[in-house]
Coordinates of C-alpha atoms in Angstrom, one line a residue:
Chain A
M251 CA 22.8 -2.8 -7.5
R252 CA 23.1 -2.1 -4.0
P253 CA 20.1 -1.8 -1.7
F254 CA 21.2 2.1 -1.3
T255 CA 21.5 2.5 -4.6
H256 CA 18.2 1.0 -5.8
L257 CA 16.3 3.0 -3.5
A258 CA 17.7 6.2 -4.5
A259 CA 17.0 5.7 -8.3
M260 CA 13.3 4.6 -7.3
E261 CA 13.1 7.4 -5.2
L262 CA 14.6 10.0 -8.4
K263 CA 12.0 8.3 -10.5
L264 CA 9.0 8.8 -8.2
L265 CA 9.5 12.4 -8.1
A266 CA 9.9 12.2 -12.1
R267 CA 7.1 10.7 -12.3
D268 CA 5.3 13.9 -10.5
S269 CA 4.4 16.1 -13.2
G270 CA 3.5 19.2 -10.8
N271 CA 7.0 18.7 -9.2
V272 CA 8.6 18.6 -12.1
F273 CA 6.3 21.4 -13.7
F274 CA 7.7 23.6 -10.5
M275 CA 11.2 22.9 -10.3
V276 CA 12.0 23.1 -14.2
A277 CA 9.6 24.5 -16.1
L278 CA 8.6 27.5 -13.6
P279 CA 12.5 29.1 -13.5
L280 CA 12.6 28.2 -16.9
L281 CA 9.3 30.4 -17.6
L282 CA 11.0 33.1 -15.5
L283 CA 14.7 32.6 -17.9
I284 CA 12.1 33.0 -21.4
L285 CA 10.1 36.3 -19.8
N286 CA 13.3 37.8 -18.7
S287 CA 15.4 37.1 -21.7
E288 CA 15.0 40.5 -23.3
N289 CA 16.7 41.8 -20.0
K290 CA 20.1 43.1 -20.8
T291 CA 21.3 41.6 -17.2
L292 CA 20.1 38.0 -17.4
T293 CA 23.3 37.2 -15.6
N294 CA 21.7 38.9 -12.5
F295 CA 18.7 36.6 -12.5
L296 CA 20.1 33.0 -13.6
P297 CA 21.4 32.4 -10.3
G298 CA 18.4 32.9 -8.5
Y299 CA 17.1 30.7 -10.8
I300 CA 19.2 27.8 -9.9
A301 CA 18.4 28.4 -5.8
M302 CA 15.0 28.9 -7.1
A303 CA 14.5 25.5 -8.5
L304 CA 16.3 23.8 -5.4
A305 CA 14.3 25.4 -2.5
I306 CA 10.9 23.7 -4.6
G307 CA 12.4 20.6 -4.3
G308 CA 13.7 20.5 -0.7
I309 CA 11.6 23.0 1.3
N310 CA 8.1 22.5 -0.8
T311 CA 8.3 19.1 -2.3
L312 CA 10.5 16.8 0.4
P313 CA 8.4 17.9 3.5
G314 CA 5.2 15.9 1.8
V315 CA 6.8 12.9 0.2
I316 CA 8.4 12.6 3.7
G317 CA 5.4 13.5 5.9
S318 CA 2.9 10.5 3.5
Y319 CA 6.1 7.8 3.9
R320 CA 5.2 8.3 7.4
E321 CA 1.5 8.6 7.7
G322 CA 1.4 5.8 5.2
K323 CA 3.5 3.7 7.4
V324 CA 6.2 3.2 4.6
L325 CA 8.7 3.8 7.0
R326 CA 7.8 1.2 9.6
R327 CA 7.1 -0.8 6.8
L328 CA 10.7 -0.3 5.7
A329 CA 11.5 -1.4 9.2
T330 CA 10.9 -5.0 8.7
T331 CA 13.5 -5.3 5.9
P332 CA 17.5 -5.4 6.1
I333 CA 17.6 -1.8 5.2
S334 CA 17.0 1.1 7.8
P335 CA 14.5 3.3 7.3
L336 CA 17.0 6.0 7.9
A337 CA 17.8 5.0 4.2
L338 CA 14.8 5.9 2.8
L339 CA 15.8 9.5 3.9
G340 CA 19.4 9.4 2.6
A341 CA 17.5 7.8 -1.0
Q342 CA 15.3 10.7 -0.8
F343 CA 18.0 13.4 0.1
V344 CA 20.1 12.2 -2.9
A345 CA 17.1 12.2 -5.5
Q346 CA 16.3 15.7 -4.6
M347 CA 20.2 16.6 -5.4
V348 CA 19.7 14.8 -8.4
L349 CA 17.0 16.4 -9.9
G350 CA 17.9 19.8 -8.7
L351 CA 20.9 19.0 -11.1
L352 CA 18.9 18.0 -13.9
A353 CA 16.9 21.6 -13.5
T354 CA 20.3 23.1 -13.0
L355 CA 21.5 22.0 -16.1
I356 CA 18.9 22.7 -18.0
I357 CA 17.9 26.1 -16.6
V358 CA 22.3 27.0 -17.2
G359 CA 21.9 24.8 -20.5
A360 CA 19.1 27.3 -21.7
G361 CA 20.5 30.4 -20.3
I362 CA 24.0 30.2 -21.9
L363 CA 23.0 28.4 -25.4
V364 CA 20.3 30.3 -26.1
F365 CA 19.8 33.5 -24.3
G366 CA 23.7 34.0 -24.3
V367 CA 24.5 34.8 -20.9
D368 CA 28.1 34.4 -19.9
P369 CA 29.4 31.5 -18.3
P370 CA 30.1 31.1 -14.5
R371 CA 33.2 32.8 -14.0
H372 CA 34.2 30.6 -11.1
P373 CA 32.8 27.2 -11.8
L374 CA 34.3 25.3 -8.7
S375 CA 32.9 27.9 -6.3
L376 CA 29.6 27.6 -8.3
A377 CA 29.7 23.7 -8.1
L378 CA 30.4 23.9 -4.1
A379 CA 27.4 26.6 -4.0
F380 CA 25.4 24.5 -5.5
L381 CA 26.1 21.4 -3.3
L382 CA 25.8 23.3 -0.2
C383 CA 22.0 25.5 -1.2
S384 CA 20.7 21.9 -2.0
T385 CA 22.1 20.4 1.0
M386 CA 20.6 23.5 2.9
A387 CA 17.3 23.3 1.2
N388 CA 17.0 19.6 1.7
T389 CA 18.0 19.7 5.4
L390 CA 15.4 22.7 6.0
G391 CA 12.7 20.1 4.6
F392 CA 13.8 17.5 7.0
L393 CA 13.2 20.2 9.7
I394 CA 9.5 20.5 8.2
A395 CA 8.9 17.2 7.8
S396 CA 9.8 16.6 11.6
V397 CA 7.8 19.7 12.8
A398 CA 4.6 18.8 11.0
R399 CA 2.2 16.2 12.4
T400 CA 0.8 14.8 9.6
A401 CA 1.6 14.6 5.2
I402 CA -1.0 17.4 4.8
S403 CA 0.7 20.0 7.1
A404 CA 4.0 18.9 6.3
G405 CA 3.2 20.2 2.5
V406 CA 1.5 23.3 3.8
M407 CA 4.5 24.3 5.8
G408 CA 6.4 23.7 3.1
L409 CA 4.7 25.8 0.8
M410 CA 4.0 28.6 3.4
V411 CA 8.1 28.5 4.0
M412 CA 9.4 28.1 0.3
F413 CA 6.8 30.9 -1.3
P414 CA 8.3 33.5 0.7
S415 CA 11.9 32.2 0.3
I416 CA 12.2 32.5 -3.1
F417 CA 10.7 36.1 -3.5
L418 CA 12.4 37.7 -0.5
A419 CA 15.7 35.7 -0.8
G420 CA 16.3 37.0 -4.6
A421 CA 15.7 33.8 -6.1
A422 CA 12.7 34.6 -8.5
V423 CA 13.5 38.4 -8.4
P424 CA 16.8 39.8 -7.7
R425 CA 16.9 41.5 -4.0
G426 CA 18.6 44.4 -5.4
G427 CA 15.1 45.1 -7.1
L428 CA 13.5 44.8 -3.8
P429 CA 12.6 47.5 -1.2
E430 CA 14.7 48.2 1.4
S431 CA 12.7 46.8 4.1
V432 CA 12.0 43.9 1.9
Q433 CA 15.6 43.2 1.6
R434 CA 16.1 43.2 5.4
V435 CA 13.5 40.8 5.3
G436 CA 15.9 38.7 3.5
D437 CA 18.8 38.9 5.6
F438 CA 17.1 36.3 8.0
L439 CA 15.9 33.7 5.2
P440 CA 18.5 30.9 4.7
L441 CA 18.2 30.7 0.9
T442 CA 19.5 34.2 1.1
Y443 CA 22.7 33.1 1.5
G444 CA 22.5 30.0 -1.5
V445 CA 21.5 32.8 -3.5
T446 CA 24.3 35.0 -2.7
A447 CA 26.6 32.2 -3.0
L448 CA 25.6 30.8 -6.4
R449 CA 25.8 34.7 -7.2
Q450 CA 29.2 35.0 -6.2
G451 CA 30.4 31.8 -7.5
W452 CA 28.5 33.2 -11.4
F453 CA 29.5 36.9 -11.8
E454 CA 30.9 38.8 -8.7
T455 CA 33.9 37.4 -6.2
P456 CA 33.5 34.5 -3.8
T457 CA 33.9 34.9 -0.3
L458 CA 33.6 32.7 2.6
M459 CA 30.9 34.4 4.5
P460 CA 27.9 32.7 2.4
F461 CA 29.5 29.1 2.6
L462 CA 29.9 29.4 6.5
L463 CA 26.5 30.8 7.0
L464 CA 24.8 27.6 5.1
I465 CA 27.1 25.2 6.6
G466 CA 25.9 26.4 9.9
I467 CA 22.0 26.4 8.7
I468 CA 23.0 22.9 7.5
V469 CA 24.1 21.8 10.8
I470 CA 21.4 23.5 12.9
C471 CA 18.8 22.1 10.5
T472 CA 20.1 18.3 10.5
A473 CA 20.5 18.6 14.3
G474 CA 16.8 19.8 14.6
A475 CA 15.6 17.1 12.7
A476 CA 17.4 14.4 14.3
F477 CA 16.0 15.6 17.7
L478 CA 12.5 15.8 16.5
F479 CA 11.4 13.3 13.9
R480 CA 9.4 10.7 14.8
W481 CA 9.4 7.5 12.9
D482 CA 5.5 7.1 13.9
R483 CA 2.9 9.6 14.6
Chain B
M208 CA 13.7 -26.8 16.6
T209 CA 12.3 -23.8 18.2
A210 CA 12.1 -20.9 15.4
I211 CA 10.6 -18.3 17.8
E212 CA 10.7 -18.6 22.0
V213 CA 9.1 -15.0 23.8
K214 CA 9.6 -15.6 27.8
D215 CA 7.6 -13.5 30.2
L216 CA 7.2 -10.7 27.7
H217 CA 6.0 -7.5 29.3
K218 CA 5.3 -3.8 27.3
R219 CA 3.6 -0.9 28.5
Y220 CA 2.8 2.2 26.8
G221 CA 2.6 5.2 29.5
E222 CA -0.6 3.7 31.8
T223 CA -1.6 1.2 29.3
L224 CA -0.2 -2.0 29.9
A225 CA 0.2 -3.7 26.7
V226 CA 1.7 -6.9 27.0
D227 CA 1.6 -8.4 30.6
G228 CA 3.8 -11.3 30.8
V229 CA 3.4 -13.3 27.4
S230 CA 5.4 -16.4 26.9
F231 CA 5.0 -19.1 23.9
T232 CA 7.2 -20.9 21.5
V233 CA 7.0 -21.8 18.1
A234 CA 8.2 -25.1 16.4
A235 CA 10.5 -24.3 12.6
G236 CA 7.9 -25.0 9.8
E237 CA 4.6 -24.5 12.5
T238 CA 1.8 -22.2 11.6
F239 CA 0.9 -20.4 15.2
G240 CA -1.6 -18.2 15.4
L241 CA -2.2 -14.8 17.4
V242 CA -6.2 -14.8 18.5
G243 CA -8.0 -12.2 20.5
R244 CA -9.9 -8.8 20.2
N245 CA -8.5 -5.4 19.2
G246 CA -6.3 -4.6 21.7
A247 CA -5.8 -7.4 23.7
G248 CA -1.9 -7.1 23.0
K249 CA -1.3 -9.2 19.7
T250 CA 0.1 -6.7 17.4
T251 CA 2.4 -5.5 20.1
T252 CA 3.8 -8.9 20.5
V253 CA 4.8 -9.5 17.2
E254 CA 6.5 -5.7 16.8
C255 CA 8.2 -7.0 19.3
L256 CA 9.0 -10.1 17.8
L257 CA 10.1 -8.2 14.3
G258 CA 12.6 -5.7 16.5
L259 CA 10.0 -2.5 16.0
R260 CA 9.5 -2.4 19.3
R261 CA 12.2 -3.1 22.4
P262 CA 10.1 -5.3 25.8
D263 CA 10.2 -3.0 29.0
S264 CA 11.2 -6.8 30.1
G265 CA 11.2 -11.0 29.3
T266 CA 13.0 -12.3 26.6
V267 CA 12.3 -12.4 23.1
R268 CA 14.5 -14.5 20.6
V269 CA 13.5 -15.2 16.8
L270 CA 15.8 -17.7 15.2
G271 CA 18.1 -17.6 18.3
L272 CA 18.4 -14.0 17.6
D273 CA 17.6 -10.9 19.6
P274 CA 15.4 -8.8 17.4
A275 CA 15.9 -5.3 19.6
R276 CA 19.4 -5.9 19.0
Q277 CA 19.8 -7.6 16.2
R278 CA 17.0 -6.4 13.9
R279 CA 19.0 -5.8 10.7
T280 CA 20.6 -9.2 11.1
L281 CA 17.4 -10.8 11.6
A282 CA 15.8 -9.1 9.0
Q283 CA 17.6 -10.7 5.8
R284 CA 15.3 -14.2 7.4
T285 CA 12.5 -12.8 8.3
G286 CA 9.1 -11.3 6.4
A287 CA 6.4 -9.3 7.4
Q288 CA 3.7 -7.8 6.0
L289 CA 1.8 -5.2 9.1
Q290 CA -1.5 -3.7 9.6
E291 CA -2.4 -0.8 7.4
S292 CA 1.2 -0.1 5.5
A293 CA 1.2 1.4 2.3
L294 CA 4.0 2.2 -0.5
P295 CA 4.5 5.0 -2.0
A296 CA 1.4 5.8 -4.3
R297 CA 3.4 5.7 -7.9
L298 CA 5.5 3.0 -7.1
R299 CA 4.2 0.0 -9.3
V300 CA 3.6 -3.5 -8.3
G301 CA 6.9 -5.1 -10.4
E302 CA 9.0 -2.3 -9.2
A303 CA 7.9 -2.9 -5.4
L304 CA 9.1 -6.5 -5.7
R305 CA 12.4 -5.8 -7.3
L306 CA 13.2 -3.3 -5.0
F307 CA 12.8 -5.2 -1.9
A308 CA 14.4 -8.3 -3.6
A309 CA 17.1 -5.8 -3.7
F310 CA 17.3 -5.4 -0.2
Y311 CA 18.2 -9.2 0.8
R312 CA 21.1 -11.1 -0.1
R313 CA 19.8 -14.3 -0.8
P314 CA 16.3 -12.9 -1.9
A315 CA 13.7 -15.3 -4.0
D316 CA 13.5 -14.6 -7.7
W317 CA 10.9 -11.6 -7.5
R318 CA 9.5 -12.5 -11.0
R319 CA 8.4 -15.8 -9.8
V320 CA 7.0 -14.2 -6.7
M321 CA 5.3 -12.0 -8.7
E322 CA 3.5 -15.1 -10.8
Q323 CA 2.6 -17.1 -8.0
W324 CA 0.7 -14.4 -6.0
D325 CA -1.0 -13.6 -9.4
L326 CA 0.5 -9.7 -9.7
E327 CA 2.0 -10.7 -13.1
P328 CA -1.4 -9.0 -14.5
M329 CA -1.1 -5.8 -12.9
R330 CA 2.6 -5.5 -12.9
D331 CA 2.9 -1.7 -14.0
K332 CA 0.1 -0.6 -11.9
A333 CA 0.8 1.7 -9.2
F334 CA 0.0 0.9 -6.0
G335 CA -2.2 3.8 -5.1
D336 CA -4.5 2.6 -8.1
L337 CA -4.5 -1.1 -6.7
S338 CA -7.8 -2.1 -5.2
G339 CA -7.5 -3.3 -1.2
G340 CA -7.2 -6.7 -1.9
Q341 CA -5.1 -6.4 -4.4
K342 CA -2.6 -4.6 -1.8
Q343 CA -3.0 -7.0 0.4
R344 CA -1.9 -9.4 -2.0
L345 CA 1.0 -7.3 -2.8
Q346 CA 2.3 -7.0 0.8
L347 CA 2.1 -10.7 1.2
A348 CA 4.2 -11.2 -1.7
L349 CA 6.6 -8.3 -0.1
A350 CA 6.4 -10.3 3.0
L351 CA 7.9 -13.4 1.0
V352 CA 10.5 -11.9 -1.6
G353 CA 13.3 -12.2 0.5
D354 CA 12.6 -15.7 0.8
P355 CA 12.2 -15.7 4.7
E356 CA 12.5 -18.6 7.2
V357 CA 9.7 -17.0 9.5
V358 CA 7.0 -14.6 8.5
V359 CA 4.6 -12.5 10.4
L360 CA 1.5 -11.7 9.0
D361 CA -0.6 -9.2 10.9
E362 CA -4.3 -9.2 10.0
L363 CA -3.8 -11.1 6.5
T364 CA -7.2 -11.3 5.3
T365 CA -8.7 -7.8 6.7
G366 CA -10.6 -6.0 4.7
L367 CA -10.5 -8.6 1.6
D368 CA -13.8 -9.8 0.3
P369 CA -14.7 -13.7 0.7
V370 CA -13.4 -15.0 -2.3
A371 CA -10.1 -13.5 -2.0
R372 CA -10.1 -14.4 1.7
R373 CA -10.4 -17.8 0.3
D374 CA -7.9 -17.7 -2.2
T375 CA -5.0 -16.3 0.5
W376 CA -6.1 -19.6 2.7
T377 CA -5.0 -21.2 -0.3
L378 CA -1.5 -19.4 -0.6
I379 CA -0.9 -19.8 2.7
G380 CA -1.7 -23.5 2.4
D381 CA 1.4 -23.5 0.2
L382 CA 3.5 -21.8 2.2
K383 CA 3.3 -24.4 5.2
A384 CA 3.9 -26.8 2.6
S385 CA 7.0 -25.1 1.7
G386 CA 8.2 -25.1 5.7
T387 CA 8.3 -21.6 6.5
T388 CA 7.4 -20.9 10.0
A389 CA 4.7 -18.3 10.4
V390 CA 3.1 -16.4 13.0
L391 CA -0.5 -15.4 11.8
V392 CA -2.7 -12.5 14.0
S393 CA -6.1 -12.8 13.4
H394 CA -9.4 -11.9 14.9
F395 CA -11.3 -14.3 12.3
M396 CA -11.5 -17.7 14.1
D397 CA -12.8 -19.6 11.1
E398 CA -9.0 -18.2 9.7
A399 CA -7.2 -19.9 12.3
E400 CA -9.2 -23.0 13.0
V401 CA -8.1 -23.8 9.0
L402 CA -4.6 -22.5 9.0
C403 CA -3.1 -22.7 12.4
D404 CA -1.5 -25.7 13.9
R405 CA -1.3 -24.1 17.0
V406 CA -3.2 -20.8 18.5
A407 CA -2.7 -18.4 21.3
V408 CA -5.9 -16.6 22.8
F409 CA -5.2 -13.0 23.8
D410 CA -6.9 -11.1 26.3
R411 CA -6.0 -7.9 28.3
G412 CA -2.5 -8.6 27.4
R413 CA -2.5 -11.9 28.4
I414 CA -2.5 -15.4 26.6
I415 CA -5.5 -17.0 28.2
A416 CA -5.4 -20.3 26.5
M417 CA -3.3 -22.0 24.0
G418 CA -3.1 -25.2 21.9
T419 CA -4.1 -26.6 18.6
P420 CA -7.7 -25.7 17.7
Q421 CA -9.3 -28.8 17.8
E422 CA -7.8 -28.9 21.6
L423 CA -8.8 -25.7 22.8
I424 CA -12.4 -27.0 20.9
Q425 CA -12.5 -30.0 23.0
Q426 CA -11.7 -28.3 26.1
T427 CA -14.4 -26.0 25.9
G428 CA -16.6 -28.3 24.8
T429 CA -17.5 -26.3 21.6
N430 CA -17.8 -27.5 18.0
S431 CA -15.7 -24.5 16.6
L432 CA -12.8 -22.3 17.2
D433 CA -15.0 -19.7 17.1
Q434 CA -17.7 -20.8 20.0
A435 CA -14.5 -21.7 21.6
Y436 CA -13.1 -18.5 22.1
I437 CA -15.8 -16.7 23.3
A438 CA -16.5 -19.4 25.7
L439 CA -12.7 -19.0 26.7
A440 CA -13.1 -14.6 26.6
R441 CA -16.2 -14.9 29.0
A442 CA -14.5 -16.9 31.6
A443 CA -11.3 -15.0 31.6
R444 CA -13.8 -12.0 32.4

């Protein structure tokens, strides 16, 4: 195996070993799915649950992991080996995306096979929405890790961004059911456009706008993280 | 043959002059000690050897390469153990060795390294569950799993109990016998006296004395490197 593949596989294993993390990413959306399973418009909920799993991994878990790698001098330790510490950040990114995909397959599989949700109408558009939503959540996570000074503050900041996001961006509850003023707050949350792109791919008509906005957010978060990230604190 | 060459190294952090004109050479196969109190410039010097920091001025060559410019090429042939560096808490001993071995083009057999350093019994134990001594032993094994020509060991035995310290000395003896060039940073003089072929005594960013432990002891008319160090440090004030 190539060094990077080895590193990414190890990061995935470490994430999977964290039972709290796996619970939040898979069990929580699944639980919401089951609680809402009597609802006739369950299709209306499902895309949001995918966004929720991705937000929990990228916005909440990732900053804490990166923060602890910096604080524990894991990044420095890696800089004494032939692999770049940047590879560890890349490996964490890939691992989050793979875990997000596994969570998505479980949630979607349960939705379609157990609860009779209609399959997605635009699978390709949905796949692109998944990729961009996952990338967006992860780059936002890197930005949070760049701003936070310690591992604990990175975890807390991740939680503080993740919670309002999943509730106000229409991930845990579709935005249509939220009060008008709360919906306007959602307009300013990056996750909103992930949810929108996923919903459009599943049962609406895909439009270019959410994709462009997601790409814009990814560029801004990556640039911000690249500028602000410190290997050492 | 020269393994390491440092000429007139300077490094400043803001107002603090951490290293102020340090020069030394280490021959291939030699065990070279950097001793001195905390903040004397030892760690900054080894960080420049590893390419973790860029010198303000002066030249550093390790195996003929410039660490600041050729860090990754050099890292294929060097190994390091840093002060207070951790690994992901849930990473297991065997996994860590196997992972680090995968970073190198021609690594040592990680299973053999695991046995050599007596890590086999805790192969499936997570890094976060290891004792201080076990963590240190794993870090040393990881520094050697790439089968390096040069190793840099910063505060090798700090935090180890007396028995674990002696065990580590034995293992460093084996390392010397294998012909590996080693740079040891320590503030334990007994350790430097036993393990090092030559030592450089650091004080406020400079080398105030350099030679074999015997030479430094004779030069100061003392009985041990510990006493020699104290005499040298006092004379430098």
